[in-house]
PDB file of C-alpha atoms in Angstrom:
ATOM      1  CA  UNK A   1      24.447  -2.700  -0.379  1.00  0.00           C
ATOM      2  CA  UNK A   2      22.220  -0.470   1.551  1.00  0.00           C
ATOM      3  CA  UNK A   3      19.019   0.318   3.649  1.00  0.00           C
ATOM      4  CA  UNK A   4      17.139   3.156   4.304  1.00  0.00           C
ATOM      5  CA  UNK A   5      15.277   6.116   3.932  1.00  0.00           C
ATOM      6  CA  UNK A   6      11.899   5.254   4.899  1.00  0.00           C
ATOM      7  CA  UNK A   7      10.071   9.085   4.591  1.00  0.00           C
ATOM      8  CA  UNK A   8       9.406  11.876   2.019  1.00  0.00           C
ATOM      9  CA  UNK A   9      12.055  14.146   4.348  1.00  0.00           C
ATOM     10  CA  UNK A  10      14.225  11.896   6.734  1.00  0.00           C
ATOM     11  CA  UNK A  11      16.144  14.227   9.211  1.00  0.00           C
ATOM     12  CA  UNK A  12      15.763  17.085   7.407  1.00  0.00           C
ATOM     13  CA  UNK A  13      16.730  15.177   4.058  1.00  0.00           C
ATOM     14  CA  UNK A  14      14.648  15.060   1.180  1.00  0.00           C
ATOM     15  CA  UNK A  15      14.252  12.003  -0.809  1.00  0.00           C
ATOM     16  CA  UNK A  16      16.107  13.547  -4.040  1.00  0.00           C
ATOM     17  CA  UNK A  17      19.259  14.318  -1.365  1.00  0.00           C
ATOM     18  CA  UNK A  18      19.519  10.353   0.030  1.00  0.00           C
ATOM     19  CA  UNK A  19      19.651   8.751  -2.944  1.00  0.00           C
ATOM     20  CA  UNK A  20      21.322  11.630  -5.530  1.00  0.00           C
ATOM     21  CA  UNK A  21      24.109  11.047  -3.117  1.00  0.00           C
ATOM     22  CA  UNK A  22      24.380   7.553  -2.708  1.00  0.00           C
ATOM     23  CA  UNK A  23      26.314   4.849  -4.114  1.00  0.00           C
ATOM     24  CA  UNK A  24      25.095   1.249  -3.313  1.00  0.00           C
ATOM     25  CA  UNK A  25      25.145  -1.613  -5.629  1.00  0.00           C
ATOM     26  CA  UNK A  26      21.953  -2.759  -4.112  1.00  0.00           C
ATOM     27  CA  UNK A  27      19.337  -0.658  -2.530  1.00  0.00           C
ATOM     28  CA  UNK A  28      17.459  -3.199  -0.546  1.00  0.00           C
ATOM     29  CA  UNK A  29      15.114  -1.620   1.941  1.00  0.00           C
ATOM     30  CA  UNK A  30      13.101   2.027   1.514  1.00  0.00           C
ATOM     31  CA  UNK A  31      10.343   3.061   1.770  1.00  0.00           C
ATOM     32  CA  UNK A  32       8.005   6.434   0.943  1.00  0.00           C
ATOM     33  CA  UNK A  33       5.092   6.708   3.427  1.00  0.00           C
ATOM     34  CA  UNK A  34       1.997   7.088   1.760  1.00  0.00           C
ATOM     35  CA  UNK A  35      -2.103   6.940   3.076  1.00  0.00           C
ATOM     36  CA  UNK A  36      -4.917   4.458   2.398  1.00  0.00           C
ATOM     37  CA  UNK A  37      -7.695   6.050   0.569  1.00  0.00           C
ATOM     38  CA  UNK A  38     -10.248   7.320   2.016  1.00  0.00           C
ATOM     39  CA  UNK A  39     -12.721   4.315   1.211  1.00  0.00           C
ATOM     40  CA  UNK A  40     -10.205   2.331   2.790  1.00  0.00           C
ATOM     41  CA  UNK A  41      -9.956   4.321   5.791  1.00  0.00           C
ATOM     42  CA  UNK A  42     -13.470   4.095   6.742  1.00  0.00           C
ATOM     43  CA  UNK A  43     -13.421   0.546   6.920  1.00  0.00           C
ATOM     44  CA  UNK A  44     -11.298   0.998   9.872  1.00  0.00           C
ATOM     45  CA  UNK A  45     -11.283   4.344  11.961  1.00  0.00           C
ATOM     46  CA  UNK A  46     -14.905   4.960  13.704  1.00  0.00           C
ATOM     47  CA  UNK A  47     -16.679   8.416  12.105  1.00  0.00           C
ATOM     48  CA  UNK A  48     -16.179  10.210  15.321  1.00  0.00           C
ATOM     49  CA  UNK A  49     -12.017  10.251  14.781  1.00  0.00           C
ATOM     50  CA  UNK A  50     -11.983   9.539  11.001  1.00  0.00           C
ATOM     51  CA  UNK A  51     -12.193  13.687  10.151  1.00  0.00           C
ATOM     52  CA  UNK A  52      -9.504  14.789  12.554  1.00  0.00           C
ATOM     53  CA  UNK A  53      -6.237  12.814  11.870  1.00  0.00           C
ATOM     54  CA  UNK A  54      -4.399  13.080  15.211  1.00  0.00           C
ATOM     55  CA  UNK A  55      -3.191   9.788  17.275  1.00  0.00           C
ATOM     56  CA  UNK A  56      -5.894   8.868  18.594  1.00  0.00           C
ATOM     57  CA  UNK A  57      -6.621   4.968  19.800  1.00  0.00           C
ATOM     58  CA  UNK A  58      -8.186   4.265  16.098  1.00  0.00           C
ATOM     59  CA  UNK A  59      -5.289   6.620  14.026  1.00  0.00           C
ATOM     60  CA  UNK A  60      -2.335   4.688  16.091  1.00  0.00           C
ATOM     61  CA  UNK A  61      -3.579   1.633  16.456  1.00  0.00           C
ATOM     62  CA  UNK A  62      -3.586   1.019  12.155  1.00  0.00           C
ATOM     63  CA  UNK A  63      -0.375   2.893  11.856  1.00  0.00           C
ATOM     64  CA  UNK A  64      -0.723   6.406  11.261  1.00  0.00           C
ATOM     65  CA  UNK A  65       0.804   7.287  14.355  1.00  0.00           C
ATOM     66  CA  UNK A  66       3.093   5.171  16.953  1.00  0.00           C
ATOM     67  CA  UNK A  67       4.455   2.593  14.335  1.00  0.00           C
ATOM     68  CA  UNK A  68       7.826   4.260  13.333  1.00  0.00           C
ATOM     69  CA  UNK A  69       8.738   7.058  16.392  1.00  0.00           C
ATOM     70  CA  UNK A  70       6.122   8.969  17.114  1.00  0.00           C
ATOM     71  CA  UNK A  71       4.549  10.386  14.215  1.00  0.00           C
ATOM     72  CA  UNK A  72       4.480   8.247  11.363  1.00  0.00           C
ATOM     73  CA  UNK A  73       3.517   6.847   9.028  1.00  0.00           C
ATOM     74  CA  UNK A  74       0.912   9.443   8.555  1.00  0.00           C
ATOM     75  CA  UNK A  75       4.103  11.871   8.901  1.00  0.00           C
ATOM     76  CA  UNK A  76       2.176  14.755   8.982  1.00  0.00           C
ATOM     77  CA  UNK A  77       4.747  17.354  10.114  1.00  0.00           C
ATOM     78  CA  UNK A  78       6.081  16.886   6.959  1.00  0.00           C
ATOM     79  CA  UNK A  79       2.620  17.532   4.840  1.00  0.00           C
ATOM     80  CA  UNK A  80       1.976  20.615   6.728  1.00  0.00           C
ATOM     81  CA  UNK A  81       5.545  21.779   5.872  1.00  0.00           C
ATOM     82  CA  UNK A  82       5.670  21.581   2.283  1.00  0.00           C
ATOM     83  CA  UNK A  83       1.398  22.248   1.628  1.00  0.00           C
ATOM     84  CA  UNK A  84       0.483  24.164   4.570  1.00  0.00           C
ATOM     85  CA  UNK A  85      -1.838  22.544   7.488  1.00  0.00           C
ATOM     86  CA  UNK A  86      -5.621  21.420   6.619  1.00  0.00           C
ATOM     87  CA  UNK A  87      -7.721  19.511   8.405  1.00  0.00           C
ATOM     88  CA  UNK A  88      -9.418  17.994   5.492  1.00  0.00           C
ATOM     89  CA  UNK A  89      -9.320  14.039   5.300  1.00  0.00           C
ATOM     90  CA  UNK A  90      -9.793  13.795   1.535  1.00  0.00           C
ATOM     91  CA  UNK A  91      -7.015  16.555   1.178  1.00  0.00           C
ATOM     92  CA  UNK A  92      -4.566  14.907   3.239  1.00  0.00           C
ATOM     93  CA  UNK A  93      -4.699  11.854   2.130  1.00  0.00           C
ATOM     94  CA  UNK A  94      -3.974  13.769  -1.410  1.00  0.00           C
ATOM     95  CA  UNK A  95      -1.455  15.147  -0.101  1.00  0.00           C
ATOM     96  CA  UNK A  96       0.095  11.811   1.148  1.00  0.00           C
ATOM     97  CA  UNK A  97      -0.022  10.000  -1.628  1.00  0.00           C
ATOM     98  CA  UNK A  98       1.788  12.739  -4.119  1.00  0.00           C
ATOM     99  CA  UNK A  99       4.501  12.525  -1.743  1.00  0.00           C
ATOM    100  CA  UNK A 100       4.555   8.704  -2.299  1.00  0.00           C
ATOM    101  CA  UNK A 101       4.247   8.807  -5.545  1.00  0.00           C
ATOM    102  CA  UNK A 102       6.890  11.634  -6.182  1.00  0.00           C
ATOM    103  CA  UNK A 103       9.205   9.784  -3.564  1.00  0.00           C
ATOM    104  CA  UNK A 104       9.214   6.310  -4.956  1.00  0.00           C
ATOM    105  CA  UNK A 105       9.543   7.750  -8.650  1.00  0.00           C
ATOM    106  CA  UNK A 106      12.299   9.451  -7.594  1.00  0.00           C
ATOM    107  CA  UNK A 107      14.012   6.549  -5.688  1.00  0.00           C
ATOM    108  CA  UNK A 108      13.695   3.956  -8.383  1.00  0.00           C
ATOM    109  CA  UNK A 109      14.757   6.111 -11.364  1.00  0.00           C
ATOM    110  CA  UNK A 110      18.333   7.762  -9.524  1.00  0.00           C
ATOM    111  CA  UNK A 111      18.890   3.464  -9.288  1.00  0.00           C
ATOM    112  CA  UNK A 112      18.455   3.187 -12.726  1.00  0.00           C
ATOM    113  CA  UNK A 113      20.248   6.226 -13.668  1.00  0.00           C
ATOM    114  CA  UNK A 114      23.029   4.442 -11.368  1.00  0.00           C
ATOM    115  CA  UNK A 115      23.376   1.693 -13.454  1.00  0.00           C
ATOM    116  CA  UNK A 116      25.490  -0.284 -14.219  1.00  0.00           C
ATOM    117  CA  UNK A 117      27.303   0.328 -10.592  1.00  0.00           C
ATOM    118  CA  UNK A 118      23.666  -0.072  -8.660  1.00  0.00           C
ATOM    119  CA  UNK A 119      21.860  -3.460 -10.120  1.00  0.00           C
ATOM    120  CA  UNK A 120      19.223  -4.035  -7.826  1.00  0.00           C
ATOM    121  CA  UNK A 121      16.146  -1.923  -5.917  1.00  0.00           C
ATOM    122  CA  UNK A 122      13.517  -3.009  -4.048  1.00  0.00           C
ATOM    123  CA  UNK A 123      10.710  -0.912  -1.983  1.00  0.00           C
ATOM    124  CA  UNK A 124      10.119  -2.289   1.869  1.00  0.00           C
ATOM    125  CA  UNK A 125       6.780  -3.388   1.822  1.00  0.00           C
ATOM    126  CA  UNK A 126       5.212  -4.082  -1.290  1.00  0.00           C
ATOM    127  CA  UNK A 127       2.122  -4.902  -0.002  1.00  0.00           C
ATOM    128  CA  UNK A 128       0.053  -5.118   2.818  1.00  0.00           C
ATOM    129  CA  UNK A 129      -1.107  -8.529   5.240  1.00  0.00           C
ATOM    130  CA  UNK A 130      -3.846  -6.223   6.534  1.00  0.00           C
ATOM    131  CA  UNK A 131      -4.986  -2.844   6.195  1.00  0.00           C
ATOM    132  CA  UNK A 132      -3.506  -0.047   7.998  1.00  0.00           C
ATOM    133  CA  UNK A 133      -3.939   4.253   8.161  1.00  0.00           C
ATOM    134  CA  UNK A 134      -0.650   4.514   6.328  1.00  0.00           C
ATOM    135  CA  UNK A 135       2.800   2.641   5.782  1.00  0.00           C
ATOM    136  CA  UNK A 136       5.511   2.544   2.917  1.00  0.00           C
ATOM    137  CA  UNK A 137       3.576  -0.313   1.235  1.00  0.00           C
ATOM    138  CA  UNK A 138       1.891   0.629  -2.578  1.00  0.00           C
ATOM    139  CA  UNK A 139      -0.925  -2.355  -2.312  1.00  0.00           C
ATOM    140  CA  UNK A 140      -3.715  -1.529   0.438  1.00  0.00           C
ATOM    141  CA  UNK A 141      -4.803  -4.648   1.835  1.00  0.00           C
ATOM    142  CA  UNK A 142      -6.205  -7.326   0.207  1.00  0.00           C
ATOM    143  CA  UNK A 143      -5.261  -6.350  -3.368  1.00  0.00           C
ATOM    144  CA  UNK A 144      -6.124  -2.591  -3.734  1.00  0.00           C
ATOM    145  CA  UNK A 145      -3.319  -0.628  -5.810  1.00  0.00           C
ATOM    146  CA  UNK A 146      -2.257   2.767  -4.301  1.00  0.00           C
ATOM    147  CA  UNK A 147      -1.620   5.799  -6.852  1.00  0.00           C
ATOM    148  CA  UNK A 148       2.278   4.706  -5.902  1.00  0.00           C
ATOM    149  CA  UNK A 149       2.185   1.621  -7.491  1.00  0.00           C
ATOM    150  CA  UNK A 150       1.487   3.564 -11.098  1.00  0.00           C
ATOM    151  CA  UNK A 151       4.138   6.022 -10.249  1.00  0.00           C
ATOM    152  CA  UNK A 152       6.222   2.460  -9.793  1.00  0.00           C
ATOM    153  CA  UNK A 153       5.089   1.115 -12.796  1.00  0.00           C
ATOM    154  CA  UNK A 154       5.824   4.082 -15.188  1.00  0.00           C
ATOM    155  CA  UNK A 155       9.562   4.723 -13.525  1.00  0.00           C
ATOM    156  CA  UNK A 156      10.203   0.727 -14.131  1.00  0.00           C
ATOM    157  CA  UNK A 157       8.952   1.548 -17.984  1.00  0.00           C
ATOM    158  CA  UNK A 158      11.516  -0.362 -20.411  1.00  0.00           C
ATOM    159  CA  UNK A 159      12.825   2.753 -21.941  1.00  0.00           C
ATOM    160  CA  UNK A 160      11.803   6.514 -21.024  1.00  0.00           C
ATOM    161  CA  UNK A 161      12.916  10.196 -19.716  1.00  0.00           C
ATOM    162  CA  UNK A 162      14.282  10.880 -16.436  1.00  0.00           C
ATOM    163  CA  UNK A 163      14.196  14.776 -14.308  1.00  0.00           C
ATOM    164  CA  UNK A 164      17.175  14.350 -12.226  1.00  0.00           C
ATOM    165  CA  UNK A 165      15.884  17.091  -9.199  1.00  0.00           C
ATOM    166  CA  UNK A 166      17.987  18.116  -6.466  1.00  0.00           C
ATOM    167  CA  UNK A 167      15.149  19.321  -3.860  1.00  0.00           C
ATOM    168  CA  UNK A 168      11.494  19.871  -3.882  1.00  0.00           C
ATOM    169  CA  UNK A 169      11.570  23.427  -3.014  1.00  0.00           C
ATOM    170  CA  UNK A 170      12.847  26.362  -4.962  1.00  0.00           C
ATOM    171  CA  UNK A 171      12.461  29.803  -2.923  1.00  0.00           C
ATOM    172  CA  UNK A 172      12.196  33.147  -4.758  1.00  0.00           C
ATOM    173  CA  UNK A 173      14.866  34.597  -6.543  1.00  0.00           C
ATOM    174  CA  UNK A 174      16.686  31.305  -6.912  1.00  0.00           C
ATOM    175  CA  UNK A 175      16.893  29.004 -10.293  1.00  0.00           C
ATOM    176  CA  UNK A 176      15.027  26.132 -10.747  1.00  0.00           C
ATOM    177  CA  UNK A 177      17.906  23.541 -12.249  1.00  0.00           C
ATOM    178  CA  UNK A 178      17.593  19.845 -13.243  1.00  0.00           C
ATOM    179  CA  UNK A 179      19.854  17.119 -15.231  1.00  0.00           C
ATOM    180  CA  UNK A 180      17.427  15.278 -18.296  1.00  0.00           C
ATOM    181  CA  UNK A 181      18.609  11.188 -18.550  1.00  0.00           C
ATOM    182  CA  UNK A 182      16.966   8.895 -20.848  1.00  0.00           C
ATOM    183  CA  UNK A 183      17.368   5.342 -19.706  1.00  0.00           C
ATOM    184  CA  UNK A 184      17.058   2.456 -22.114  1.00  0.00           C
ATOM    185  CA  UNK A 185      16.769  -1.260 -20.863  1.00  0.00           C
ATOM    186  CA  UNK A 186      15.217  -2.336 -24.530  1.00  0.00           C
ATOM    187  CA  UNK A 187      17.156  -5.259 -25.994  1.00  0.00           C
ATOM    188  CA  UNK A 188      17.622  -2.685 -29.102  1.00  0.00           C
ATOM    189  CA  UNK A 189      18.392   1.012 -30.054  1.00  0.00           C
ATOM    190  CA  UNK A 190      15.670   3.417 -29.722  1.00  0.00           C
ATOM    191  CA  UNK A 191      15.312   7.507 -30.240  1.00  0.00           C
ATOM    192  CA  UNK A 192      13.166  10.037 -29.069  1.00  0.00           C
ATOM    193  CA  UNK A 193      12.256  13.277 -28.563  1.00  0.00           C
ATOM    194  CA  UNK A 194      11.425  15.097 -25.016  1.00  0.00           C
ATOM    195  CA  UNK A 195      10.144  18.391 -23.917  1.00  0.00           C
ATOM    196  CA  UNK A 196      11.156  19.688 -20.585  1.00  0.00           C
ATOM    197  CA  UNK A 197       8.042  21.846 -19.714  1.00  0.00           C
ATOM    198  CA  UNK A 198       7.762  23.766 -15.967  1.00  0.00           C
ATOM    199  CA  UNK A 199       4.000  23.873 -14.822  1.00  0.00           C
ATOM    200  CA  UNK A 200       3.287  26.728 -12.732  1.00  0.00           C
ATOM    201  CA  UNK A 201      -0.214  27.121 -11.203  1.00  0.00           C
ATOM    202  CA  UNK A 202      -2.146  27.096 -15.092  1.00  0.00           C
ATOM    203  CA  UNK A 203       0.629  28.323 -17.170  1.00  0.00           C
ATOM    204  CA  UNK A 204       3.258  26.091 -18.384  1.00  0.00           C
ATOM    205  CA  UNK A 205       6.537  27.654 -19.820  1.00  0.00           C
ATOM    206  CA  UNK A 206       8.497  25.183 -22.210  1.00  0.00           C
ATOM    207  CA  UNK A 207      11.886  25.203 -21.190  1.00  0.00           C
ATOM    208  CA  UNK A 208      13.745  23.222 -24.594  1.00  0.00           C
ATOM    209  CA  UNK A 209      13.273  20.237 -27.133  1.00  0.00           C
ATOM    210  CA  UNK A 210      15.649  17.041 -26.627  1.00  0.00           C
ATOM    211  CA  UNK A 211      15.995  15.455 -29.876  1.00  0.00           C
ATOM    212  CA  UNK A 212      18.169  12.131 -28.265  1.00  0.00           C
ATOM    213  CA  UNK A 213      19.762  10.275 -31.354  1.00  0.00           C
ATOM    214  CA  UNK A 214      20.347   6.628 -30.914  1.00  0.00           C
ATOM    215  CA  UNK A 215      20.454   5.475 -27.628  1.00  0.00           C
ATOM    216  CA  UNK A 216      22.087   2.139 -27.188  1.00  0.00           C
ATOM    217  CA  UNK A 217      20.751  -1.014 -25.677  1.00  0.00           C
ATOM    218  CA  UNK A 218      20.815  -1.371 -21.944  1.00  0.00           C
ATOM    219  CA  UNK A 219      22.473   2.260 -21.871  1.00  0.00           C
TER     220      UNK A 219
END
């Protein structure tokens, strides 16, 4: 069994990297860092340091900063890396929660695709005893569901399609490459038929057509 990542990009490692190349029968503890939502946040940092997110008493003292090494959970070295630096509140927080999303969708469905070898995963924290700036849960204190928790929800879906990515970033000139999966935990046979389609700013090109056949129970 294992523990660990808890970030988007963990020493230099992307999500996809961690678990793509891990083997564990359990994953027990992980965690993608994600932001309370704006409403949220002004319940609990004072106007005068809610619109520049920077550790500051208010910022550290519910988590964004100071609570895992220096610069997390707010983690926003690694924002500014992969969507370029802003100081915009409502914009970062966007930006904070797409990573969560992306990174817990991407954590949960490599466990299923490692079935049966890998029969367990669980996130570390589900949810939150009181409300902070950031953290790895995907329920904001007291009952509030982050956009993570539907990214959860539809990668724990009984039976559906799975991108297997190897990174997040694809430079110029090089191929953009990923393995399709269809996972089926349904007590029965099922069928389908998937698109692959790569959106790029408002075009989207269709890449092929995935006509499945029967795909067994629990397969």
């Amino acid at each position: 069994m294992s523990h660990g990542s808890y970030a988007f990009e963990d020493q230099e490692k992307l999500v996809y990297e961690n678990f793509n190349n891990a083997r564990s029968t359990a994953y027990t503890e992980f965690g993608v860092a994600g932001m309370a939502s704006v409403e949220d946040l002004k319940k609990i940092i004072p106007p005068d340091e809610l619109y520049n997110v920077a550790p500051t008493k208010s910022w550290i003292a519910h988590h964004a900063f100071q609570a895992h090494g220096p610069l997390r959970w707010v983690s926003m070295f690694i924002l500014d890396k992969y969507f370029g630096h802003t100081d915009d509140v409502a914009l970062i927080v966007e930006h904070s929660q797409w990573t969560q999303c992306e990174g817990y969708k991407a954590i949960f469905e490599e466990a299923r695709r490692q079935w049966p070898y890998c029969s367990m995963v669980m996130n570390w924290c589900y949810d939150e005893p009181w409300l902070t700036a950031a953290n790895n849960s995907i329920i904001s204190y007291p009952a509030n569901p982050k956009p993570a928790y539907y990214s959860v929800k539809d990668s724990l879906r009984p039976s559906l399609a799975s991108a297997r990515l190897s990174k997040f970033v694809w430079q110029d000139g090089e191929n953009f490459t990923a393995e399709m999966w269809y996972l089926n935990d349904e007590p029965n046979t099922v069928s389908d038929t998937v698109t692959a389609v790569v959106e790029l700013g408002c075009k989207k090109y269709e890449l092929l057509t995935w006509n499945t056949g029967d795909i067994g129970a629990n397969s």
